[in-house]
mmCIF file of C-alpha atoms in Angstrom:
data_model
loop_
_atom_site.group_PDB
_atom_site.id
_atom_site.type_symbol
_atom_site.label_atom_id
_atom_site.label_comp_id
_atom_site.label_asym_id
_atom_site.label_seq_id
_atom_site.Cartn_x
_atom_site.Cartn_y
_atom_site.Cartn_z
ATOM 1 C CA MET A 233 -55.488 -12.204 25.651
ATOM 2 C CA ALA A 234 -57.080 -8.739 25.633
ATOM 3 C CA TYR A 235 -53.649 -7.169 26.128
ATOM 4 C CA ILE A 236 -52.197 -9.172 23.223
ATOM 5 C CA LEU A 237 -55.037 -8.147 20.905
ATOM 6 C CA LYS A 238 -54.645 -4.519 21.955
ATOM 7 C CA THR A 239 -50.906 -4.663 21.281
ATOM 8 C CA LEU A 240 -51.369 -6.268 17.864
ATOM 9 C CA ASN A 241 -53.996 -3.681 17.005
ATOM 10 C CA SER A 242 -51.663 -0.817 17.945
ATOM 11 C CA TRP A 243 -48.878 -2.353 15.855
ATOM 12 C CA PHE A 244 -51.145 -2.866 12.850
ATOM 13 C CA TRP A 245 -52.371 0.748 12.909
ATOM 14 C CA TRP A 246 -48.964 2.270 13.574
ATOM 15 C CA GLU A 247 -48.813 5.571 11.630
ATOM 16 C CA ASN A 248 -45.475 4.767 9.984
ATOM 17 C CA ILE A 249 -47.125 1.832 8.208
ATOM 18 C CA TRP A 250 -49.943 3.759 6.581
ATOM 19 C CA MET A 251 -49.013 7.392 6.125
ATOM 20 C CA PRO A 252 -46.082 9.726 5.422
ATOM 21 C CA ILE A 253 -43.764 11.028 8.120
ATOM 22 C CA ASN A 254 -45.174 13.673 10.466
ATOM 23 C CA CYS A 255 -48.746 12.495 9.835
ATOM 24 C CA THR A 256 -50.960 10.885 12.481
ATOM 25 C CA TRP A 257 -54.471 9.436 12.496
ATOM 26 C CA ALA A 258 -55.624 12.636 14.176
ATOM 27 C CA ASP A 259 -54.856 14.480 10.942
ATOM 28 C CA PHE A 260 -57.514 12.402 9.168
ATOM 29 C CA VAL A 261 -60.477 13.594 11.180
ATOM 30 C CA ASP A 262 -63.120 15.122 8.878
ATOM 31 C CA ARG A 263 -62.802 18.903 8.885
ATOM 32 C CA ASP A 264 -63.323 21.982 6.715
ATOM 33 C CA GLY A 265 -65.353 20.057 4.158
ATOM 34 C CA LEU A 266 -62.681 17.356 3.834
ATOM 35 C CA VAL A 267 -63.843 13.762 4.268
ATOM 36 C CA PHE A 268 -61.325 10.933 4.635
ATOM 37 C CA PRO A 269 -61.750 7.152 4.297
ATOM 38 C CA LYS A 270 -61.889 5.368 7.642
ATOM 39 C CA PRO A 271 -60.837 1.749 8.196
ATOM 40 C CA HIS A 272 -63.949 0.874 10.226
ATOM 41 C CA GLN A 273 -66.103 1.650 7.174
ATOM 42 C CA LEU A 274 -64.799 -1.548 5.587
ATOM 43 C CA TYR A 275 -66.977 -3.583 7.970
ATOM 44 C CA ALA A 276 -69.938 -2.443 5.864
ATOM 45 C CA THR A 277 -68.657 -4.474 2.911
ATOM 46 C CA ILE A 278 -69.804 -7.726 4.594
ATOM 47 C CA PRO A 279 -73.526 -6.815 4.718
ATOM 48 C CA TYR A 280 -73.160 -5.286 1.237
ATOM 49 C CA ALA A 281 -71.882 -8.685 0.077
ATOM 50 C CA PHE A 282 -75.063 -10.345 1.335
ATOM 51 C CA VAL A 283 -77.145 -7.671 -0.402
ATOM 52 C CA LEU A 284 -75.342 -8.536 -3.628
ATOM 53 C CA LEU A 285 -76.059 -12.234 -3.041
ATOM 54 C CA ILE A 286 -79.771 -11.427 -2.724
ATOM 55 C CA ILE A 287 -79.623 -9.379 -5.932
ATOM 56 C CA ARG A 288 -77.801 -12.277 -7.580
ATOM 57 C CA PHE A 289 -80.517 -14.741 -6.547
ATOM 58 C CA PHE A 290 -83.335 -12.663 -8.015
ATOM 59 C CA SER A 291 -81.433 -11.687 -11.171
ATOM 60 C CA GLU A 292 -80.540 -15.307 -11.903
ATOM 61 C CA ARG A 293 -84.073 -16.506 -11.275
ATOM 62 C CA TYR A 294 -86.080 -13.786 -13.011
ATOM 63 C CA VAL A 295 -83.670 -12.554 -15.696
ATOM 64 C CA ALA A 296 -81.010 -15.182 -16.410
ATOM 65 C CA ILE A 297 -83.365 -18.183 -16.657
ATOM 66 C CA PRO A 298 -85.839 -16.509 -19.079
ATOM 67 C CA LEU A 299 -82.892 -15.206 -21.120
ATOM 68 C CA ALA A 300 -81.374 -18.687 -21.237
ATOM 69 C CA LYS A 301 -84.662 -20.118 -22.501
ATOM 70 C CA ALA A 302 -84.852 -17.397 -25.148
ATOM 71 C CA LEU A 303 -81.347 -18.392 -26.324
ATOM 72 C CA GLY A 304 -82.364 -22.037 -26.538
ATOM 73 C CA ILE A 305 -80.763 -23.330 -23.324
ATOM 74 C CA LYS A 306 -82.912 -25.991 -21.694
ATOM 75 C CA ASN A 307 -82.974 -26.988 -18.059
ATOM 76 C CA VAL A 308 -81.979 -30.631 -18.475
ATOM 77 C CA ARG A 309 -82.934 -32.925 -15.616
ATOM 78 C CA ARG A 310 -80.328 -35.581 -15.147
ATOM 79 C CA VAL A 311 -81.255 -39.134 -14.282
ATOM 80 C CA LYS A 312 -79.559 -40.280 -11.096
ATOM 81 C CA PRO A 313 -77.872 -43.685 -11.191
ATOM 82 C CA GLN A 314 -79.468 -46.405 -9.136
ATOM 83 C CA PRO A 315 -77.998 -46.630 -5.605
ATOM 84 C CA ASN A 316 -75.150 -49.106 -5.611
ATOM 85 C CA PRO A 317 -72.746 -49.147 -2.623
ATOM 86 C CA VAL A 318 -70.067 -51.116 -4.506
ATOM 87 C CA LEU A 319 -69.904 -48.761 -7.478
ATOM 88 C CA GLU A 320 -70.291 -45.672 -5.294
ATOM 89 C CA SER A 321 -67.384 -46.746 -3.108
ATOM 90 C CA TYR A 322 -65.190 -47.359 -6.160
ATOM 91 C CA PHE A 323 -66.206 -43.992 -7.664
ATOM 92 C CA ARG A 324 -65.284 -42.060 -4.513
ATOM 93 C CA GLU A 325 -62.198 -43.943 -3.379
ATOM 94 C CA CYS A 326 -60.602 -45.308 -6.553
ATOM 95 C CA SER A 327 -61.462 -43.650 -9.860
ATOM 96 C CA ARG A 328 -64.217 -41.844 -11.722
ATOM 97 C CA HIS A 329 -62.986 -43.462 -14.946
ATOM 98 C CA PRO A 330 -62.386 -47.175 -14.274
ATOM 99 C CA SER A 331 -60.448 -49.254 -16.770
ATOM 100 C CA GLN A 332 -62.169 -51.907 -18.840
ATOM 101 C CA SER A 333 -60.777 -54.712 -16.691
ATOM 102 C CA ASP A 334 -62.041 -52.967 -13.526
ATOM 103 C CA ILE A 335 -65.467 -52.508 -15.100
ATOM 104 C CA LYS A 336 -65.652 -56.249 -15.811
ATOM 105 C CA GLY A 337 -64.716 -57.046 -12.216
ATOM 106 C CA LEU A 338 -67.310 -54.589 -10.870
ATOM 107 C CA ALA A 339 -69.953 -56.084 -13.183
ATOM 108 C CA LYS A 340 -69.334 -59.541 -11.672
ATOM 109 C CA LYS A 341 -69.538 -58.139 -8.145
ATOM 110 C CA CYS A 342 -72.830 -56.391 -8.893
ATOM 111 C CA ASN A 343 -74.253 -59.241 -10.952
ATOM 112 C CA CYS A 344 -75.019 -57.042 -13.938
ATOM 113 C CA THR A 345 -73.690 -56.394 -17.435
ATOM 114 C CA VAL A 346 -70.582 -54.412 -18.339
ATOM 115 C CA HIS A 347 -72.764 -51.991 -20.298
ATOM 116 C CA LEU A 348 -74.860 -51.190 -17.222
ATOM 117 C CA VAL A 349 -71.738 -50.535 -15.121
ATOM 118 C CA GLU A 350 -70.437 -48.162 -17.806
ATOM 119 C CA LYS A 351 -73.815 -46.444 -17.857
ATOM 120 C CA TRP A 352 -73.797 -46.106 -14.060
ATOM 121 C CA PHE A 353 -70.366 -44.403 -14.071
ATOM 122 C CA ARG A 354 -71.406 -42.161 -16.956
ATOM 123 C CA ARG A 355 -74.474 -40.991 -15.047
ATOM 124 C CA ARG A 356 -72.526 -40.621 -11.820
ATOM 125 C CA ARG A 357 -69.878 -38.471 -13.535
ATOM 126 C CA ASN A 358 -72.603 -36.306 -15.043
ATOM 127 C CA LEU A 359 -73.954 -35.571 -11.563
ATOM 128 C CA GLU A 360 -70.591 -34.000 -10.686
ATOM 129 C CA ILE A 361 -70.778 -31.607 -13.638
ATOM 130 C CA PRO A 362 -72.900 -28.438 -13.389
ATOM 131 C CA THR A 363 -75.640 -28.118 -15.960
ATOM 132 C CA VAL A 364 -75.376 -25.652 -18.817
ATOM 133 C CA LEU A 365 -78.112 -23.573 -17.202
ATOM 134 C CA GLN A 366 -76.101 -23.347 -13.974
ATOM 135 C CA LYS A 367 -73.053 -22.185 -15.919
ATOM 136 C CA PHE A 368 -75.145 -19.650 -17.817
ATOM 137 C CA LYS A 369 -76.642 -18.177 -14.635
ATOM 138 C CA GLU A 370 -73.227 -17.704 -13.032
ATOM 139 C CA ALA A 371 -71.782 -16.122 -16.183
ATOM 140 C CA PHE A 372 -74.837 -13.845 -16.423
ATOM 141 C CA TRP A 373 -74.349 -12.594 -12.855
ATOM 142 C CA ARG A 374 -70.671 -11.817 -13.383
ATOM 143 C CA PHE A 375 -71.423 -10.194 -16.734
ATOM 144 C CA SER A 376 -74.119 -8.012 -15.141
ATOM 145 C CA PHE A 377 -71.859 -6.836 -12.327
ATOM 146 C CA TYR A 378 -68.761 -6.203 -14.450
ATOM 147 C CA LEU A 379 -70.744 -4.349 -17.112
ATOM 148 C CA THR A 380 -72.551 -2.230 -14.520
ATOM 149 C CA SER A 381 -69.342 -1.452 -12.611
ATOM 150 C CA SER A 382 -67.566 -0.531 -15.866
ATOM 151 C CA ILE A 383 -70.308 1.884 -16.910
ATOM 152 C CA VAL A 384 -70.683 3.385 -13.449
ATOM 153 C CA GLY A 385 -66.893 3.535 -13.005
ATOM 154 C CA PHE A 386 -66.520 5.462 -16.245
ATOM 155 C CA ILE A 387 -69.253 7.895 -15.171
ATOM 156 C CA PHE A 388 -67.496 8.398 -11.827
ATOM 157 C CA LEU A 389 -64.046 8.866 -13.378
ATOM 158 C CA CYS A 390 -64.561 10.600 -16.728
ATOM 159 C CA ASP A 391 -64.652 14.111 -15.227
ATOM 160 C CA LYS A 392 -61.749 13.573 -12.821
ATOM 161 C CA PRO A 393 -58.330 15.029 -13.765
ATOM 162 C CA TRP A 394 -56.467 11.886 -12.616
ATOM 163 C CA PHE A 395 -58.356 9.827 -15.194
ATOM 164 C CA TYR A 396 -56.323 11.607 -17.897
ATOM 165 C CA ASP A 397 -53.219 12.685 -15.972
ATOM 166 C CA ILE A 398 -51.913 9.931 -13.671
ATOM 167 C CA TRP A 399 -49.739 12.436 -11.798
ATOM 168 C CA GLN A 400 -52.909 13.972 -10.376
ATOM 169 C CA THR A 401 -53.404 10.884 -8.209
ATOM 170 C CA TRP A 402 -50.654 12.203 -5.915
ATOM 171 C CA VAL A 403 -51.548 15.903 -5.869
ATOM 172 C CA GLY A 404 -52.490 16.809 -2.293
ATOM 173 C CA TYR A 405 -51.720 13.340 -0.949
ATOM 174 C CA PRO A 406 -52.409 12.178 1.729
ATOM 175 C CA PHE A 407 -55.030 14.846 2.448
ATOM 176 C CA GLN A 408 -57.294 14.013 -0.495
ATOM 177 C CA THR A 409 -60.982 14.219 0.287
ATOM 178 C CA LEU A 410 -63.166 11.150 -0.213
ATOM 179 C CA LEU A 411 -65.956 11.620 -2.746
ATOM 180 C CA PRO A 412 -69.349 9.883 -2.312
ATOM 181 C CA SER A 413 -68.880 8.173 -5.693
ATOM 182 C CA GLN A 414 -65.547 6.739 -4.531
ATOM 183 C CA TYR A 415 -67.141 5.422 -1.341
ATOM 184 C CA TRP A 416 -69.890 3.527 -3.170
ATOM 185 C CA TYR A 417 -67.498 2.312 -5.864
ATOM 186 C CA TYR A 418 -65.264 0.773 -3.212
ATOM 187 C CA MET A 419 -68.111 -0.714 -1.151
ATOM 188 C CA ALA A 420 -69.643 -2.378 -4.210
ATOM 189 C CA GLU A 421 -66.350 -3.797 -5.484
ATOM 190 C CA ILE A 422 -65.144 -5.154 -2.136
ATOM 191 C CA GLY A 423 -68.615 -6.497 -1.364
ATOM 192 C CA PHE A 424 -68.682 -8.277 -4.727
ATOM 193 C CA TYR A 425 -65.393 -10.061 -4.095
ATOM 194 C CA TRP A 426 -66.537 -11.025 -0.597
ATOM 195 C CA SER A 427 -69.648 -12.541 -2.185
ATOM 196 C CA LEU A 428 -67.428 -14.557 -4.548
ATOM 197 C CA ILE A 429 -65.485 -15.856 -1.546
ATOM 198 C CA PHE A 430 -68.732 -16.815 0.221
ATOM 199 C CA THR A 431 -69.974 -18.800 -2.798
ATOM 200 C CA LEU A 432 -66.732 -20.612 -3.645
ATOM 201 C CA GLY A 433 -68.235 -23.838 -2.314
ATOM 202 C CA ILE A 434 -71.294 -23.725 -4.592
ATOM 203 C CA ASP A 435 -70.014 -21.915 -7.661
ATOM 204 C CA ILE A 436 -68.789 -23.852 -10.688
ATOM 205 C CA LYS A 437 -65.425 -25.531 -10.259
ATOM 206 C CA ARG A 438 -63.054 -26.599 -12.988
ATOM 207 C CA LYS A 439 -62.043 -30.214 -13.314
ATOM 208 C CA ALA A 440 -59.076 -31.569 -11.393
ATOM 209 C CA SER A 441 -56.513 -30.759 -14.100
ATOM 210 C CA ALA A 442 -57.326 -27.098 -13.614
ATOM 211 C CA CYS A 443 -56.857 -26.980 -9.853
ATOM 212 C CA GLY A 444 -54.119 -24.417 -10.447
ATOM 213 C CA ASP A 445 -56.659 -22.177 -12.141
ATOM 214 C CA PHE A 446 -59.040 -22.574 -9.179
ATOM 215 C CA THR A 447 -56.215 -21.695 -6.787
ATOM 216 C CA ALA A 448 -55.354 -18.686 -8.941
ATOM 217 C CA HIS A 449 -58.950 -17.466 -8.623
ATOM 218 C CA VAL A 450 -58.892 -17.844 -4.837
ATOM 219 C CA VAL A 451 -55.581 -15.966 -4.643
ATOM 220 C CA HIS A 452 -56.975 -13.310 -6.981
ATOM 221 C CA HIS A 453 -60.102 -12.743 -4.851
ATOM 222 C CA LEU A 454 -58.126 -12.521 -1.610
ATOM 223 C CA ALA A 455 -55.468 -10.276 -3.172
ATOM 224 C CA ALA A 456 -58.181 -8.036 -4.621
ATOM 225 C CA ILE A 457 -59.886 -7.655 -1.239
ATOM 226 C CA GLY A 458 -56.557 -7.029 0.481
ATOM 227 C CA LEU A 459 -55.480 -4.555 -2.174
ATOM 228 C CA MET A 460 -58.705 -2.552 -2.113
ATOM 229 C CA SER A 461 -58.885 -2.583 1.695
ATOM 230 C CA GLY A 462 -55.245 -1.520 2.005
ATOM 231 C CA SER A 463 -55.635 1.274 -0.533
ATOM 232 C CA TRP A 464 -58.703 2.451 1.376
ATOM 233 C CA CYS A 465 -56.853 2.604 4.701
ATOM 234 C CA GLY A 466 -53.863 4.390 3.155
ATOM 235 C CA ASN A 467 -56.112 6.796 1.184
ATOM 236 C CA TYR A 468 -54.826 5.558 -2.180
ATOM 237 C CA VAL A 469 -58.426 5.880 -3.337
ATOM 238 C CA ARG A 470 -57.715 7.673 -6.605
ATOM 239 C CA LEU A 471 -55.330 4.966 -7.749
ATOM 240 C CA GLY A 472 -57.619 2.261 -6.368
ATOM 241 C CA THR A 473 -60.563 3.358 -8.495
ATOM 242 C CA LEU A 474 -58.348 3.326 -11.589
ATOM 243 C CA VAL A 475 -57.190 -0.220 -10.809
ATOM 244 C CA MET A 476 -60.793 -1.402 -10.399
ATOM 245 C CA PHE A 477 -61.904 0.257 -13.626
ATOM 246 C CA VAL A 478 -59.021 -1.251 -15.631
ATOM 247 C CA HIS A 479 -59.923 -4.736 -14.397
ATOM 248 C CA ASP A 480 -63.682 -4.623 -14.955
ATOM 249 C CA THR A 481 -63.610 -3.248 -18.488
ATOM 250 C CA ALA A 482 -62.218 -6.515 -19.886
ATOM 251 C CA ASP A 483 -64.018 -9.059 -17.711
ATOM 252 C CA PHE A 484 -67.579 -8.529 -18.931
ATOM 253 C CA TRP A 485 -66.526 -9.430 -22.490
ATOM 254 C CA LEU A 486 -65.335 -12.830 -21.251
ATOM 255 C CA GLU A 487 -68.568 -13.504 -19.361
ATOM 256 C CA ALA A 488 -70.589 -12.524 -22.443
ATOM 257 C CA ALA A 489 -68.528 -14.956 -24.531
ATOM 258 C CA LYS A 490 -69.261 -17.715 -22.005
ATOM 259 C CA MET A 491 -72.995 -17.034 -22.147
ATOM 260 C CA PHE A 492 -73.125 -17.342 -25.938
ATOM 261 C CA ASN A 493 -70.871 -20.380 -25.792
ATOM 262 C CA TYR A 494 -73.381 -22.137 -23.534
ATOM 263 C CA ALA A 495 -76.122 -21.148 -25.988
ATOM 264 C CA ARG A 496 -73.993 -22.626 -28.825
ATOM 265 C CA TRP A 497 -73.823 -19.328 -30.726
ATOM 266 C CA GLU A 498 -70.356 -20.217 -31.936
ATOM 267 C CA LYS A 499 -69.607 -17.228 -34.173
ATOM 268 C CA THR A 500 -70.827 -14.714 -31.590
ATOM 269 C CA CYS A 501 -68.833 -16.469 -28.867
ATOM 270 C CA ASN A 502 -65.651 -16.412 -30.972
ATOM 271 C CA MET A 503 -66.060 -12.730 -31.780
ATOM 272 C CA LEU A 504 -66.655 -11.811 -28.119
ATOM 273 C CA PHE A 505 -63.680 -13.866 -26.957
ATOM 274 C CA ILE A 506 -61.392 -12.126 -29.451
ATOM 275 C CA ILE A 507 -62.673 -8.739 -28.220
ATOM 276 C CA PHE A 508 -62.035 -9.877 -24.651
ATOM 277 C CA SER A 509 -58.496 -10.975 -25.547
ATOM 278 C CA ILE A 510 -57.720 -7.587 -27.073
ATOM 279 C CA ALA A 511 -59.220 -5.762 -24.073
ATOM 280 C CA PHE A 512 -57.346 -8.051 -21.665
ATOM 281 C CA PHE A 513 -53.941 -7.455 -23.240
ATOM 282 C CA ILE A 514 -54.524 -3.698 -23.471
ATOM 283 C CA THR A 515 -55.722 -3.294 -19.875
ATOM 284 C CA ARG A 516 -53.724 -5.996 -18.036
ATOM 285 C CA MET A 517 -50.519 -6.113 -20.082
ATOM 286 C CA ILE A 518 -50.145 -2.456 -21.089
ATOM 287 C CA LEU A 519 -52.209 -0.050 -18.971
ATOM 288 C CA LEU A 520 -51.760 -1.755 -15.605
ATOM 289 C CA PRO A 521 -47.963 -2.307 -15.685
ATOM 290 C CA PHE A 522 -46.922 0.754 -17.722
ATOM 291 C CA TRP A 523 -49.483 3.274 -16.481
ATOM 292 C CA ILE A 524 -50.726 2.338 -13.018
ATOM 293 C CA LEU A 525 -47.731 0.367 -11.702
ATOM 294 C CA ARG A 526 -45.489 3.171 -12.931
ATOM 295 C CA ALA A 527 -47.603 5.595 -10.879
ATOM 296 C CA THR A 528 -47.425 3.435 -7.735
ATOM 297 C CA LEU A 529 -43.774 2.371 -7.944
ATOM 298 C CA TYR A 530 -42.021 5.355 -9.481
ATOM 299 C CA GLN A 531 -44.031 8.538 -8.971
ATOM 300 C CA PRO A 532 -44.229 8.428 -5.122
ATOM 301 C CA THR A 533 -40.459 8.980 -4.988
ATOM 302 C CA TYR A 534 -41.085 12.542 -6.216
ATOM 303 C CA TYR A 535 -43.273 13.273 -3.186
ATOM 304 C CA SER A 536 -41.363 11.492 -0.435
ATOM 305 C CA THR A 537 -37.795 10.275 -0.049
ATOM 306 C CA THR A 538 -38.790 7.785 2.672
ATOM 307 C CA PRO A 539 -41.568 5.430 1.440
ATOM 308 C CA VAL A 540 -43.840 4.090 4.161
ATOM 309 C CA ILE A 541 -44.492 0.388 4.700
ATOM 310 C CA ALA A 542 -47.882 0.672 2.984
ATOM 311 C CA TYR A 543 -46.006 1.571 -0.207
ATOM 312 C CA PHE A 544 -44.417 -1.882 -0.254
ATOM 313 C CA LEU A 545 -47.622 -3.677 0.791
ATOM 314 C CA PHE A 546 -49.705 -1.896 -1.851
ATOM 315 C CA ASN A 547 -47.220 -2.506 -4.642
ATOM 316 C CA GLY A 548 -46.575 -6.071 -3.499
ATOM 317 C CA MET A 549 -50.253 -6.970 -3.934
ATOM 318 C CA LEU A 550 -50.350 -5.194 -7.286
ATOM 319 C CA LEU A 551 -47.379 -7.245 -8.432
ATOM 320 C CA ILE A 552 -49.149 -10.438 -7.291
ATOM 321 C CA LEU A 553 -52.124 -9.463 -9.432
ATOM 322 C CA GLN A 554 -49.831 -8.734 -12.346
ATOM 323 C CA GLY A 555 -48.286 -12.186 -11.966
ATOM 324 C CA LEU A 556 -51.776 -13.715 -12.154
ATOM 325 C CA HIS A 557 -52.452 -11.646 -15.267
ATOM 326 C CA LEU A 558 -49.345 -13.081 -16.899
ATOM 327 C CA TYR A 559 -50.560 -16.599 -16.047
ATOM 328 C CA TRP A 560 -54.034 -15.957 -17.472
ATOM 329 C CA GLY A 561 -52.536 -14.165 -20.454
ATOM 330 C CA TYR A 562 -50.553 -17.318 -21.194
ATOM 331 C CA LEU A 563 -53.761 -19.404 -21.091
ATOM 332 C CA ILE A 564 -55.554 -16.927 -23.363
ATOM 333 C CA PHE A 565 -52.643 -16.975 -25.797
ATOM 334 C CA LYS A 566 -52.813 -20.792 -25.955
ATOM 335 C CA ILE A 567 -56.539 -20.668 -26.763
ATOM 336 C CA LEU A 568 -56.013 -18.000 -29.428
ATOM 337 C CA LYS A 569 -53.150 -19.965 -30.990
ATOM 338 C CA ARG A 570 -55.358 -23.032 -31.231
ATOM 339 C CA PHE A 571 -58.097 -20.909 -32.794
ATOM 340 C CA VAL A 572 -55.735 -19.512 -35.437
ATOM 341 C CA PHE A 573 -54.346 -22.905 -36.446
ATOM 342 C CA LEU A 574 -57.237 -25.254 -35.645
ATOM 343 C CA LYS A 575 -60.238 -22.878 -35.745
ATOM 344 C CA ASP A 576 -61.198 -24.094 -32.271
ATOM 345 C CA LEU A 577 -61.828 -21.887 -29.226
ATOM 346 C CA LYS A 578 -62.784 -24.694 -26.852
ATOM 347 C CA ASP A 579 -61.414 -24.424 -23.313
ATOM 348 C CA ASP A 580 -59.749 -27.732 -22.394
ATOM 349 C CA ARG A 581 -60.327 -27.040 -18.697
ATOM 350 C CA SER A 582 -64.116 -27.349 -18.967
ATOM 351 C CA ASP A 583 -65.913 -30.575 -18.176
ATOM 352 C CA GLU A 584 -68.457 -31.748 -20.730
ATOM 353 C CA GLU A 585 -71.515 -33.833 -19.987
ATOM 354 C CA GLU A 586 -71.441 -37.323 -21.465
ATOM 355 C CA GLU A 587 -74.403 -38.567 -23.468
ATOM 356 C CA ASP A 588 -76.728 -40.839 -21.555
ATOM 357 C CA SER A 589 -78.706 -42.976 -23.979
ATOM 358 C CA VAL A 590 -80.347 -45.613 -21.819
ATOM 359 C CA THR A 591 -83.608 -47.418 -22.571
ATOM 360 C CA ASP A 592 -86.371 -48.243 -20.112
ATOM 361 C CA THR A 593 -85.519 -51.949 -20.430
ATOM 362 C CA GLU A 594 -81.961 -51.263 -19.290
ATOM 363 C CA GLU A 595 -83.324 -49.205 -16.403
ATOM 364 C CA GLU A 596 -85.378 -52.164 -15.192
ATOM 365 C CA SER A 597 -82.353 -54.414 -15.574
ATOM 366 C CA THR A 598 -80.341 -52.052 -13.396
ATOM 367 C CA LYS A 599 -82.952 -52.154 -10.646
ATOM 368 C CA SER A 600 -83.044 -55.962 -10.644
ATOM 369 C CA GLY A 601 -79.241 -56.061 -10.760
ATOM 370 C CA ASN A 602 -79.031 -53.807 -7.706
ATOM 371 C CA LYS A 603 -81.470 -56.009 -5.814
ATOM 372 C CA ASN A 604 -79.334 -59.065 -6.551
ATOM 373 C CA SER A 605 -76.219 -57.134 -5.519
ATOM 374 C CA SER A 606 -77.714 -56.122 -2.214
#
């Protein structure tokens, strides 16, 4: 087994995969003031991810919750339905939305009224839906990170020549020194996406009809980590920082729109979503394909006539991301079209809590009905 792992490791780090011809890993030893990215440094992104999770916990608790209260968002405590094995079994194994005939049959089995069975399913469905406060806290965390990374990214990049002239990303390649700002930019971004992977099980999920959107997010997170890690190992750091900056500058507008949507500030939400849509189409549909992809697909041919394998891996992951952008652009276009013609920016993929107007008398009836059922 040790021999197999050693062989696979030697194949994975074969020089012809990662660097131009006549270059070896020995050429990337720090020397003469030059510092190069090293693959083993990527291990640090895992503990950085847990640091970000700790920051997220405190920011949500001590900033997001007070802000939500200031915007009028209340922490609603949902009433759990009375334990009922018959209804619970039907809910899990058959349907969350039983037909009227099924409700009547379940009411006879449980020895209670049809209205109480409907109420039980309504409450049970509500338990599956995250509260508005939960949604607000998650949107606040993403907004905070994307806004911070956009501001910091601009500060890191604004004085660099490759921020204005994309050709400069290849000048001196592959012997381009790693700057401290690039190191921390990469560690924070990769750590953030690792933290999103770690919290996939507890973060808000879309309803079943949007499982494709959930899958797209998982693919996006994994592709982003793979892309950033690969660009780090191949020293495509200059291009990598540009890709990260282009992505983050649109995302915080969307998270801000979500926050005001949860607070029911409709006009502010609509305005922010329109700004996000404009930023999304500029960055993901214009700058990324016609500026950055042009630099990664076309410009390297001027510096080498024999592209290395990393060239295809790097561009393959970028093209995957671009495909996801086209998918999300289509969804955004559908929402904007509905807004133009129907004046409605509601996202059909979001679950909404159903009203639960139940009196104390009905509550007592449910308890007695459950006793009879058992």
